[in-house]
Short mmCIF file of C-alpha atoms and ligand atoms in Angstrom, two decimals:
data_model
loop_
_atom_site.label_atom_id
_atom_site.label_comp_id
_atom_site.label_asym_id
_atom_site.label_seq_id
_atom_site.Cartn_x
_atom_site.Cartn_y
_atom_site.Cartn_z
CA MET A 1 130.31 -24.96 60.82
CA SER A 2 127.92 -24.31 64.12
CA GLN A 3 130.19 -21.77 65.64
CA HIS A 4 128.37 -18.58 67.46
CA ASP A 5 126.37 -18.76 70.81
CA ILE A 6 123.45 -15.94 69.51
CA GLY A 7 122.68 -14.77 66.48
CA LEU A 8 121.18 -11.04 66.00
CA ILE A 9 119.33 -9.78 63.59
CA GLY A 10 118.99 -5.88 63.10
CA LEU A 11 121.55 -3.86 63.02
CA ALA A 12 120.40 -0.28 64.02
CA VAL A 13 121.29 1.82 67.22
CA MET A 14 119.45 -0.75 69.57
CA GLY A 15 120.86 -3.98 68.05
CA GLN A 16 124.86 -2.91 67.17
CA ASN A 17 125.09 -2.15 70.85
CA LEU A 18 123.92 -5.07 71.93
CA VAL A 19 125.67 -7.69 70.01
CA ILE A 20 129.35 -5.13 71.04
CA ASN A 21 127.69 -6.09 74.62
CA MET A 22 126.98 -9.77 74.33
CA ALA A 23 130.70 -10.17 72.92
CA ASN A 24 132.03 -8.42 75.60
CA HIS A 25 130.79 -10.94 77.88
CA GLY A 26 132.59 -13.43 76.00
CA PHE A 27 129.87 -14.90 73.62
CA SER A 28 130.00 -15.37 70.14
CA VAL A 29 127.71 -13.50 68.00
CA GLY A 30 126.10 -14.16 64.49
CA VAL A 31 124.92 -11.06 63.12
CA TYR A 32 122.21 -10.30 60.30
CA ASN A 33 120.78 -6.51 59.05
CA ARG A 34 117.99 -6.39 55.82
CA THR A 35 120.82 -3.79 54.09
CA THR A 36 123.24 -5.94 54.35
CA ALA A 37 125.36 -2.90 53.67
CA THR A 38 125.10 -1.96 57.34
CA THR A 39 126.79 -5.43 58.35
CA ASP A 40 129.07 -4.89 56.51
CA ASP A 41 129.81 -1.73 58.01
CA PHE A 42 129.56 -2.27 61.04
CA VAL A 43 131.67 -5.66 61.63
CA GLY A 44 133.76 -3.58 59.37
CA GLY A 45 133.84 -0.89 62.46
CA LEU A 46 135.47 -3.49 64.99
CA LYS A 47 138.20 -3.62 63.62
CA THR A 48 138.60 0.07 64.08
CA GLU A 49 140.01 1.49 67.49
CA SER A 50 137.12 2.92 69.26
CA ALA A 51 138.09 6.22 71.47
CA ASP A 52 136.23 4.82 74.89
CA LYS A 53 137.53 1.04 74.05
CA VAL A 54 133.85 -0.09 74.00
CA TRP A 55 134.27 -2.75 71.32
CA ALA A 56 138.08 -3.49 71.19
CA GLY A 57 138.28 -6.88 71.40
CA THR A 58 135.34 -7.37 70.28
CA ALA A 59 136.10 -9.04 66.61
CA ASP A 60 137.19 -11.55 66.52
CA ARG A 61 134.23 -13.07 68.71
CA ILE A 62 131.33 -11.07 66.05
CA LYS A 63 130.94 -12.01 62.67
CA GLY A 64 128.63 -10.97 59.79
CA TYR A 65 125.72 -12.67 57.32
CA HIS A 66 124.19 -11.72 53.89
CA THR A 67 121.56 -14.10 53.82
CA VAL A 68 119.66 -15.44 56.33
CA GLU A 69 120.53 -19.04 55.47
CA GLU A 70 124.18 -18.35 55.95
CA PHE A 71 123.16 -16.32 59.42
CA VAL A 72 121.28 -19.03 60.87
CA ALA A 73 123.83 -22.02 59.73
CA SER A 74 126.51 -20.25 61.35
CA LEU A 75 124.77 -20.67 65.48
CA LYS A 76 125.11 -23.34 67.40
CA ALA A 77 122.00 -25.80 68.18
CA PRO A 78 119.22 -24.68 69.35
CA ARG A 79 119.82 -21.86 67.30
CA ARG A 80 119.00 -18.33 69.30
CA VAL A 81 117.81 -15.65 67.50
CA MET A 82 116.86 -12.52 68.91
CA ILE A 83 115.91 -9.52 66.44
CA MET A 84 116.11 -6.16 67.22
CA VAL A 85 114.04 -4.32 64.16
CA LYS A 86 111.12 -1.76 63.84
CA ALA A 87 108.35 -3.27 65.66
CA GLY A 88 105.20 -4.35 63.94
CA GLY A 89 105.15 -5.80 60.99
CA PRO A 90 109.01 -5.71 60.74
CA VAL A 91 109.19 -8.24 63.09
CA ASP A 92 106.67 -10.00 61.43
CA ALA A 93 108.55 -10.20 57.94
CA VAL A 94 112.00 -11.17 59.41
CA ILE A 95 109.77 -14.20 62.12
CA GLU A 96 108.27 -15.58 58.70
CA GLN A 97 112.04 -15.48 56.86
CA LEU A 98 112.54 -17.62 59.93
CA LYS A 99 110.23 -19.51 59.99
CA GLY A 100 111.53 -21.14 56.55
CA VAL A 101 114.72 -22.32 58.00
CA LEU A 102 114.81 -22.63 61.57
CA SER A 103 114.61 -26.32 63.07
CA PRO A 104 112.40 -27.79 65.72
CA GLY A 105 113.75 -26.44 69.34
CA ASP A 106 114.44 -23.04 68.07
CA ILE A 107 114.40 -20.43 69.67
CA ILE A 108 113.57 -16.44 68.30
CA ILE A 109 113.40 -13.65 71.01
CA ASP A 110 111.99 -10.64 69.91
CA GLY A 111 113.56 -7.29 71.47
CA GLY A 112 111.90 -4.51 69.79
CA ASN A 113 109.71 -2.67 71.68
CA SER A 114 106.25 -5.04 70.60
CA TYR A 115 102.42 -4.26 71.31
CA PHE A 116 101.85 -7.99 73.63
CA PRO A 117 98.94 -8.65 72.45
CA ASP A 118 101.57 -9.48 68.71
CA THR A 119 103.30 -11.09 71.45
CA ASN A 120 101.18 -13.46 72.35
CA ARG A 121 100.12 -13.88 68.78
CA ARG A 122 103.66 -14.51 68.54
CA HIS A 123 103.57 -17.50 70.91
CA GLU A 124 101.17 -19.59 69.68
CA ASP A 125 102.19 -19.45 66.31
CA LEU A 126 105.85 -20.24 66.29
CA LYS A 127 103.73 -22.80 69.44
CA LYS A 128 102.50 -24.72 66.67
CA ALA A 129 105.65 -24.13 64.92
CA GLY A 130 107.45 -26.01 67.39
CA LEU A 131 109.59 -22.87 67.65
CA ARG A 132 110.47 -21.57 71.32
CA PHE A 133 109.51 -17.89 70.96
CA ILE A 134 110.46 -15.37 74.04
CA GLY A 135 109.34 -11.52 73.92
CA THR A 136 111.48 -9.41 75.92
CA GLY A 137 111.34 -5.75 77.09
CA VAL A 138 114.62 -4.04 76.45
CA SER A 139 114.95 -0.91 78.42
CA GLY A 140 117.71 1.74 78.77
CA GLY A 141 118.23 2.98 75.04
CA GLU A 142 121.37 2.75 73.05
CA GLU A 143 123.49 3.09 76.42
CA GLY A 144 122.34 0.68 78.61
CA ALA A 145 121.82 -2.26 75.45
CA LEU A 146 125.57 -1.65 75.24
CA LYS A 147 126.46 -0.91 79.25
CA GLY A 148 124.07 -3.37 81.04
CA PRO A 149 119.58 -2.82 80.14
CA SER A 150 116.82 -4.02 82.38
CA ILE A 151 115.54 -7.02 80.50
CA MET A 152 112.11 -7.72 80.97
CA PRO A 153 111.62 -11.53 78.92
CA GLY A 154 108.89 -13.69 78.86
CA GLY A 155 107.38 -16.23 76.03
CA HIS A 156 107.76 -20.03 76.06
CA PRO A 157 109.61 -20.94 79.65
CA GLU A 158 111.50 -24.21 77.66
CA ALA A 159 112.97 -21.42 75.91
CA TRP A 160 114.56 -19.23 78.64
CA PRO A 161 117.36 -21.67 80.06
CA PHE A 162 118.49 -21.93 76.73
CA VAL A 163 119.34 -17.76 76.92
CA LYS A 164 119.23 -17.24 80.63
CA ASP A 165 123.57 -17.27 81.20
CA ILE A 166 123.28 -14.77 78.42
CA PHE A 167 120.86 -12.19 79.56
CA GLN A 168 122.23 -12.16 83.16
CA LYS A 169 125.44 -11.69 81.56
CA ILE A 170 124.91 -8.35 79.19
CA SER A 171 122.26 -6.79 82.04
CA ALA A 172 122.18 -4.89 84.29
CA LYS A 173 123.65 -5.38 87.90
CA VAL A 174 121.98 -3.65 91.10
CA GLY A 175 122.80 -4.61 94.61
CA SER A 176 126.23 -3.84 96.70
CA ASN A 177 128.33 -7.02 94.64
CA ASN A 178 126.97 -4.66 91.98
CA ASP A 179 126.53 -8.97 91.21
CA ILE A 180 121.96 -8.87 91.56
CA PRO A 181 121.20 -8.78 87.81
CA CYS A 182 118.10 -6.31 86.12
CA CYS A 183 116.94 -9.99 84.23
CA GLU A 184 114.83 -12.40 85.28
CA TRP A 185 111.96 -15.28 83.86
CA VAL A 186 108.47 -12.57 84.03
CA GLY A 187 106.11 -15.27 82.82
CA GLU A 188 104.65 -16.94 79.85
CA ALA A 189 103.56 -15.53 76.52
CA GLY A 190 103.04 -11.78 76.28
CA ALA A 191 104.44 -11.14 79.73
CA GLY A 192 107.39 -10.15 79.81
CA GLN A 193 106.65 -6.83 76.99
CA TYR A 194 103.48 -6.22 79.10
CA VAL A 195 106.20 -5.43 82.00
CA LYS A 196 107.82 -3.32 79.87
CA MET A 197 104.84 -1.86 79.06
CA VAL A 198 103.77 -1.15 81.97
CA HIS A 199 107.28 0.37 82.70
CA ASN A 200 107.29 2.77 79.69
CA GLY A 201 103.80 4.15 81.55
CA ILE A 202 105.02 4.13 85.16
CA GLU A 203 108.17 6.44 82.64
CA TYR A 204 105.20 8.45 81.64
CA GLY A 205 103.97 8.93 84.62
CA ASP A 206 107.05 9.62 86.92
CA MET A 207 108.25 12.24 83.79
CA GLN A 208 104.94 13.89 83.26
CA LEU A 209 104.80 14.51 87.94
CA ILE A 210 108.99 16.15 87.59
CA CYS A 211 107.31 18.84 84.86
CA GLU A 212 104.64 19.25 86.59
CA ALA A 213 106.85 20.16 89.95
CA TYR A 214 108.75 22.54 87.85
CA PHE A 215 105.71 24.34 87.28
CA ILE A 216 105.22 24.91 89.83
CA LEU A 217 108.23 26.11 91.49
CA LYS A 218 109.35 27.93 88.31
CA ASN A 219 105.15 29.33 88.59
CA ALA A 220 104.65 29.95 92.12
CA LEU A 221 107.70 30.29 93.53
CA GLY A 222 109.93 32.31 90.54
CA LEU A 223 113.02 30.06 91.06
CA THR A 224 115.98 30.22 88.28
CA ASN A 225 117.01 27.82 86.43
CA ASP A 226 120.34 27.65 88.62
CA GLU A 227 117.59 27.06 91.96
CA LEU A 228 116.12 24.93 89.90
CA TYR A 229 119.54 22.82 89.92
CA GLN A 230 119.43 23.53 93.55
CA VAL A 231 116.79 21.82 94.31
CA PHE A 232 117.24 18.70 91.73
CA LYS A 233 120.39 18.23 94.07
CA GLU A 234 118.86 17.74 96.79
CA TRP A 235 116.23 15.82 96.06
CA ASN A 236 118.15 13.46 94.35
CA ALA A 237 120.57 12.84 97.48
CA GLY A 238 116.73 11.93 98.83
CA GLU A 239 114.20 8.63 98.77
CA LEU A 240 113.89 10.50 95.10
CA GLU A 241 116.81 9.62 94.19
CA SER A 242 116.02 8.75 90.31
CA TYR A 243 118.12 8.35 87.19
CA LEU A 244 114.66 11.18 86.47
CA ILE A 245 115.85 13.97 89.18
CA GLU A 246 119.53 13.15 88.05
CA ILE A 247 119.73 13.54 84.01
CA THR A 248 116.35 16.89 85.42
CA ARG A 249 119.30 17.98 87.21
CA ASP A 250 121.62 18.42 84.88
CA ILE A 251 119.36 19.71 82.18
CA PHE A 252 119.29 23.02 84.26
CA THR A 253 123.19 23.10 83.40
CA VAL A 254 123.02 23.22 80.07
CA LYS A 255 123.83 26.26 78.00
CA ASP A 256 122.80 27.04 74.95
CA ALA A 257 125.60 28.90 71.83
CA ASP A 258 124.45 32.66 73.25
CA GLY A 259 124.82 31.07 76.39
CA SER A 260 121.16 31.39 77.65
CA HIS A 261 119.68 27.72 79.95
CA LEU A 262 118.94 25.81 76.11
CA VAL A 263 115.75 23.98 78.48
CA ASP A 264 113.90 27.79 78.06
CA LYS A 265 114.54 27.73 74.56
CA ILE A 266 112.93 24.38 73.90
CA LEU A 267 108.57 24.77 72.41
CA ASP A 268 107.24 23.11 75.28
CA THR A 269 105.11 20.53 72.73
CA ALA A 270 105.39 16.56 74.14
CA GLN A 271 105.78 14.21 71.79
CA GLN A 272 105.39 10.33 72.11
CA LYS A 273 105.19 7.03 70.88
CA GLY A 274 102.50 5.29 72.42
CA THR A 275 103.84 3.31 74.52
CA GLY A 276 101.72 5.18 77.94
CA LYS A 277 98.60 5.35 75.45
CA TRP A 278 98.99 1.12 75.17
CA MET A 279 98.54 0.91 78.56
CA SER A 280 96.01 3.34 79.43
CA GLN A 281 93.68 1.51 76.56
CA HIS A 282 95.18 -2.39 78.18
CA ALA A 283 93.81 -0.63 81.47
CA LEU A 284 90.49 0.56 80.12
CA ASP A 285 89.66 -2.59 78.97
CA LEU A 286 90.87 -4.56 82.20
CA GLY A 287 88.51 -1.96 84.33
CA VAL A 288 91.00 -0.82 86.66
CA PRO A 289 91.99 2.99 87.52
CA THR A 290 95.31 3.21 85.74
CA THR A 291 94.66 7.08 86.71
CA LEU A 292 97.73 8.92 86.83
CA ILE A 293 99.00 7.51 83.62
CA THR A 294 96.47 8.04 81.26
CA GLU A 295 96.70 11.41 82.95
CA ALA A 296 100.30 11.76 81.61
CA VAL A 297 99.75 10.55 77.87
CA TYR A 298 96.36 13.47 77.79
CA ALA A 299 99.25 16.40 79.67
CA ARG A 300 101.96 14.99 76.21
CA CYS A 301 98.66 15.17 74.08
CA LEU A 302 97.49 18.76 75.58
CA SER A 303 100.38 19.68 75.10
CA ALA A 304 101.20 18.92 71.61
CA GLN A 305 97.90 21.16 70.48
CA LYS A 306 100.82 23.78 71.30
CA ASP A 307 98.73 26.63 68.52
CA ALA A 308 95.35 25.58 70.19
CA ARG A 309 96.78 26.93 73.49
CA VAL A 310 98.15 29.87 72.50
CA ARG A 311 95.98 30.92 71.00
CA ALA A 312 93.24 30.25 74.45
CA SER A 313 95.66 31.91 75.61
CA ALA A 314 94.63 34.85 74.89
CA VAL A 315 90.98 34.53 75.31
CA LEU A 316 90.61 33.15 79.04
CA SER A 317 91.67 33.92 81.41
CA GLY A 318 92.28 33.07 85.02
CA PRO A 319 93.96 34.53 88.42
CA SER A 320 96.82 36.60 88.19
CA ILE A 321 99.95 34.29 90.16
CA PRO A 322 101.27 36.81 93.13
CA ALA A 323 105.34 37.01 94.19
CA PHE A 324 105.79 34.80 96.76
CA THR A 325 105.61 35.53 100.17
CA GLY A 326 105.29 32.82 102.41
CA ASP A 327 108.31 29.90 103.16
CA LYS A 328 109.84 29.31 100.47
CA LYS A 329 112.04 26.57 102.00
CA GLN A 330 108.91 25.08 103.66
CA PHE A 331 107.01 24.41 100.19
CA ILE A 332 110.22 23.64 97.76
CA ASP A 333 109.66 20.84 100.48
CA ASP A 334 105.95 20.29 99.98
CA VAL A 335 106.39 19.42 96.50
CA ARG A 336 109.29 17.64 97.40
CA GLN A 337 106.88 15.31 99.08
CA ALA A 338 103.64 15.73 96.84
CA LEU A 339 106.03 14.50 94.13
CA TYR A 340 107.26 11.65 96.36
CA ALA A 341 102.90 10.55 97.42
CA SER A 342 102.24 11.34 94.22
CA LYS A 343 105.03 8.60 92.38
CA LEU A 344 104.13 5.99 95.45
CA CYS A 345 100.33 5.73 93.43
CA SER A 346 101.67 6.36 90.03
CA TYR A 347 103.46 2.54 91.03
CA ALA A 348 100.55 1.83 93.13
CA GLN A 349 98.40 1.32 90.36
CA GLY A 350 101.07 0.06 87.75
CA TYR A 351 100.94 -3.00 89.88
CA VAL A 352 97.59 -2.84 90.47
CA GLN A 353 97.43 -2.57 86.70
CA LEU A 354 99.92 -5.85 86.53
CA ASP A 355 98.09 -8.63 89.05
CA ALA A 356 94.81 -7.51 86.75
CA ALA A 357 96.24 -8.94 83.56
CA ALA A 358 98.45 -11.46 85.20
CA LYS A 359 94.80 -12.62 86.09
CA GLU A 360 92.86 -12.36 82.86
CA PHE A 361 96.12 -13.96 80.97
CA GLY A 362 96.72 -16.49 84.05
CA TRP A 363 100.24 -15.27 84.32
CA LYS A 364 101.95 -15.61 86.90
CA LEU A 365 103.38 -12.20 87.90
CA ASN A 366 106.90 -11.48 90.83
CA ASN A 367 106.80 -8.14 91.67
CA GLY A 368 109.13 -7.87 93.99
CA ASN A 369 110.91 -9.94 90.98
CA ILE A 370 109.72 -7.05 88.29
CA ALA A 371 110.54 -4.20 91.04
CA LEU A 372 114.48 -5.83 90.90
CA LEU A 373 114.68 -5.46 87.03
CA TRP A 374 114.01 -2.26 86.26
CA ARG A 375 116.14 -1.11 90.18
CA GLY A 376 118.88 -0.65 86.97
CA GLY A 377 119.55 0.30 83.20
CA CYS A 378 116.10 1.09 82.46
CA ILE A 379 114.98 5.19 82.69
CA ILE A 380 112.75 4.01 85.72
CA ARG A 381 116.10 2.97 87.83
CA SER A 382 115.02 4.37 91.50
CA ARG A 383 116.39 4.09 94.57
CA PHE A 384 112.60 3.85 95.39
CA LEU A 385 112.28 1.24 93.77
CA GLY A 386 113.79 -1.12 96.57
CA ASP A 387 111.54 -0.31 98.58
CA ILE A 388 109.36 -1.68 96.10
CA LYS A 389 110.93 -4.57 96.16
CA ALA A 390 110.51 -4.95 100.20
CA ALA A 391 107.09 -4.06 100.15
CA PHE A 392 106.59 -7.01 98.38
CA ASP A 393 109.34 -9.32 99.46
CA LYS A 394 107.45 -8.98 102.63
CA ASN A 395 104.09 -9.62 101.27
CA PRO A 396 103.93 -11.67 97.63
CA ASN A 397 100.26 -10.65 97.72
CA LEU A 398 100.19 -6.75 98.70
CA GLU A 399 96.44 -5.85 97.36
CA ASN A 400 98.30 -2.65 96.60
CA LEU A 401 101.74 -0.67 97.41
CA LEU A 402 99.89 1.55 99.76
CA LEU A 403 98.95 -0.74 101.74
CA ASP A 404 101.99 -1.40 102.80
CA ASP A 405 103.72 -0.30 106.24
CA PHE A 406 106.58 1.39 104.29
CA PHE A 407 104.55 3.08 102.48
CA LYS A 408 101.65 3.70 104.77
CA ALA A 409 103.58 6.03 106.52
CA ALA A 410 105.27 7.79 103.62
CA VAL A 411 102.34 8.71 102.33
CA GLU A 412 100.81 10.08 105.58
CA MET A 413 103.71 11.92 106.58
CA ALA A 414 103.68 13.84 102.84
CA GLN A 415 99.53 14.16 103.21
CA PRO A 416 99.97 18.44 104.67
CA SER A 417 102.46 19.11 102.38
CA TRP A 418 100.82 16.93 99.04
CA ARG A 419 97.28 18.45 99.63
CA ARG A 420 99.09 22.34 100.65
CA VAL A 421 101.01 21.84 96.46
CA VAL A 422 97.83 21.15 94.60
CA SER A 423 95.51 23.12 96.13
CA THR A 424 98.19 25.70 96.15
CA ALA A 425 98.61 24.97 92.10
CA VAL A 426 94.85 24.89 91.59
CA GLN A 427 93.98 28.69 93.11
CA LEU A 428 97.12 29.73 91.17
CA GLY A 429 95.38 28.33 88.40
CA LEU A 430 98.80 26.35 87.12
CA PRO A 431 97.28 23.02 85.60
CA VAL A 432 99.07 19.93 87.98
CA PRO A 433 97.04 16.96 86.29
CA VAL A 434 99.21 13.94 87.64
CA PHE A 435 98.73 15.22 91.29
CA SER A 436 95.28 15.89 91.25
CA ALA A 437 94.97 12.38 90.09
CA ALA A 438 97.31 11.16 92.51
CA LEU A 439 95.61 13.28 95.18
CA SER A 440 92.76 11.46 93.90
CA TYR A 441 93.08 8.15 93.48
CA TYR A 442 94.16 8.18 97.14
CA ASP A 443 91.73 9.81 98.54
CA GLY A 444 89.22 7.62 96.21
CA TYR A 445 91.01 4.14 97.59
CA ARG A 446 90.63 4.84 101.03
CA CYS A 447 87.39 5.94 101.05
CA GLY A 448 85.07 3.69 101.85
CA ARG A 449 81.40 5.26 100.75
CA LEU A 450 81.89 6.46 97.31
CA PRO A 451 78.86 8.44 95.85
CA ALA A 452 78.64 5.46 93.45
CA ASN A 453 75.28 5.23 95.48
CA LEU A 454 73.54 8.19 93.86
CA LEU A 455 75.09 6.63 90.15
CA GLN A 456 73.28 3.72 90.43
CA ALA A 457 70.39 4.83 90.91
CA GLN A 458 70.23 7.15 87.67
CA ARG A 459 71.61 4.30 85.61
CA ASP A 460 68.21 2.01 87.30
CA TYR A 461 66.41 5.49 86.87
CA PHE A 462 66.85 5.74 82.82
CA GLY A 463 67.84 2.11 81.83
CA ALA A 464 66.32 0.40 84.61
CA HIS A 465 69.39 -1.30 84.55
CA THR A 466 69.05 -2.27 88.32
CA TYR A 467 71.57 -2.46 91.75
CA GLU A 468 72.87 -4.05 94.55
CA ARG A 469 71.80 -2.13 98.65
CA THR A 470 73.22 -2.00 101.30
CA ASP A 471 70.89 -4.80 102.87
CA LYS A 472 70.41 -7.45 100.90
CA PRO A 473 73.98 -9.40 99.84
CA ARG A 474 76.27 -8.98 97.45
CA GLY A 475 74.64 -10.20 93.73
CA GLU A 476 71.09 -9.36 94.08
CA TYR A 477 69.91 -6.40 92.74
CA SER A 478 67.12 -5.19 92.68
CA HIS A 479 65.02 -2.39 90.69
CA THR A 480 62.89 0.71 90.89
CA ASP A 481 60.64 2.30 89.13
CA TRP A 482 62.03 5.51 90.30
CA ILE A 483 58.81 7.34 87.83
CA HIS A 484 55.85 6.37 90.27
CA GLU A 485 58.18 6.48 93.28
CA ARG A 486 58.97 10.59 92.95
CA LYS A 487 57.49 13.33 94.84
CA THR A 488 57.66 16.12 92.15
P1 LIG B 1 114.86 0.58 64.27
O1 LIG B 1 113.48 0.70 64.96
O2 LIG B 1 115.08 1.77 64.22
O3 LIG B 1 114.18 -0.19 63.57
C1 LIG B 1 115.66 -0.23 62.61
C2 LIG B 1 115.70 -1.90 61.92
O4 LIG B 1 114.93 -2.64 61.57
C3 LIG B 1 117.13 -1.95 60.86
O5 LIG B 1 117.67 -3.03 61.31
C4 LIG B 1 115.90 -1.88 59.53
O6 LIG B 1 116.89 -2.66 58.31
C5 LIG B 1 115.05 -2.47 60.09
N1 LIG B 1 114.64 -3.59 59.65
C6 LIG B 1 112.93 -2.82 59.14
BR1 LIG B 1 112.50 -0.49 59.80
N2 LIG B 1 111.74 -3.26 58.48
C7 LIG B 1 112.93 -4.03 58.41
C8 LIG B 1 111.95 -5.11 57.80
N3 LIG B 1 111.02 -5.52 56.76
N4 LIG B 1 112.76 -6.35 57.37
C9 LIG B 1 113.91 -6.75 58.27
N5 LIG B 1 114.53 -5.85 58.45
C10 LIG B 1 113.88 -4.48 58.72
O7 LIG B 1 115.95 0.82 65.55
P2 LIG B 1 115.99 0.76 66.37
O8 LIG B 1 116.11 2.23 67.39
O9 LIG B 1 117.98 0.09 67.46
O10 LIG B 1 114.87 -0.03 67.71
C11 LIG B 1 114.44 -1.76 67.53
C12 LIG B 1 114.14 -2.08 68.49
O11 LIG B 1 114.19 -2.01 70.11
C13 LIG B 1 112.48 -1.18 68.10
O12 LIG B 1 111.29 -2.39 68.75
C14 LIG B 1 111.78 -0.40 69.53
O13 LIG B 1 111.63 0.42 69.87
C15 LIG B 1 113.19 -1.22 70.11
N6 LIG B 1 114.50 -0.32 71.26
C16 LIG B 1 114.35 1.17 70.56
C17 LIG B 1 114.83 1.50 72.09
C18 LIG B 1 116.26 2.93 71.33
O14 LIG B 1 116.41 3.43 72.07
N7 LIG B 1 116.28 3.01 70.20
C19 LIG B 1 114.99 1.71 73.97
C20 LIG B 1 114.00 -0.03 74.11
C21 LIG B 1 113.75 -0.40 72.77
P3 LIG B 1 117.48 -1.58 57.47
O15 LIG B 1 118.68 -1.50 57.86
O16 LIG B 1 117.82 -3.47 56.14
O17 LIG B 1 116.71 -1.22 57.48
#
């Protein structure tokens, strides 16, 4: 008998929590996992009492199945099957299995961190097979999946009305009445996964910027962890208010068993799963300068070369850092402003990349809605995204966030502080790759004439690559025989 509103395959942490979230919103869910013992453990566990009552009452609405055939037969038509398995080959393997048992018009939703070209390919393949595919970003980790993630769906537009109610109900909510879902249709094919990838890239940038602010405050000012807690607490009460500032604040309060601060005992080698790298790689393909996120990826790479850095630290010298003698309070505020202005450049670059990708793939992206999707539930959630939404609502065709009146004024106000912080860090030999990349981007973007005239002359000199002239129409190319023209 057809009964469940939706089915979910893949009962690791994300899948389990999404299922409970759906059931908590009144939906009936059929579940399947390759390893059937996991299905039994999960469904059996729902009958036990949970201390915080997260799954209380859900057991009646969640049923497990041991075969894909039984699982699919238990779903209402058109069947909605959400896949939450490891990205890559496992997603293709599950789709192949489903293709054999689903009927035309049924809907497959991949909610994993899939690479967007895979989603584009699956979208086309499944369209040919008469199935409707959605690739959706789901952000917020385990807790978000359980209590309200940010959901970024894209794919076959006809499938959206069939999943909209479920997804919007289980998503995070924002707004003064807490009734605006952080879930809206993003666009065709891989658009949803693309937006999730950009979200993750921006997350890389935000995290690195916070780390650079921490590094300057710790090394240039000598702030203690307790003082850093106070600084981040204050910052979280202002325009920087965000999930990442909040958790950073809290990290400075956590002590190890011996009473010392845990953060100081953590090895300084960052790991990564690849979504930041994907964004940078595609920025290069598109030819857009997503410099902050790329620098943030490189910063993780350099941090991972721990042994090499330790060896180099014994050989290479830099300036010694004197005790700070200036106005501490002023400098802390300078760092806050540098962080804010840099963050703005990062989001500006992210949106420029989104616009370029939309053009490349023919997607109609709504930048204001995308800001809203990230406003709650996800890792980059912040007050700032409300201002970005307002900027795109005011001008949906805004070419660059830096050109919006509100952000233009904000960056101009932050500028003296931002420059003081970057130059201080450079003078003290403290690495601030993303702060510097942000400032260079700002200076480059606002520069009406860059030194690329000389670069074009060099290219024409050694390779006859031609150049455009300032006194001729665009698109008209010239060449000079530089060797015969030179005067040396
Ligand atoms: P994992 O990414 O750890 O995947 C484990 C699941 O994949 C299990 O259910 C496993 O089944 C299944 N699976 C594998 Br592995 N190979 C399979 C195959 N060939 N056929 C069928 N099933 C297979 O789970 P997760 O951490 O819950 O993440 C799920 C997705 O959500 C991933 O794409 C992840 O990147 C994304 N995501 C995760 C987070 C997070 O915080 N963890 C946040 C946002 C997005 P088994 O039990 O039989 O081995």
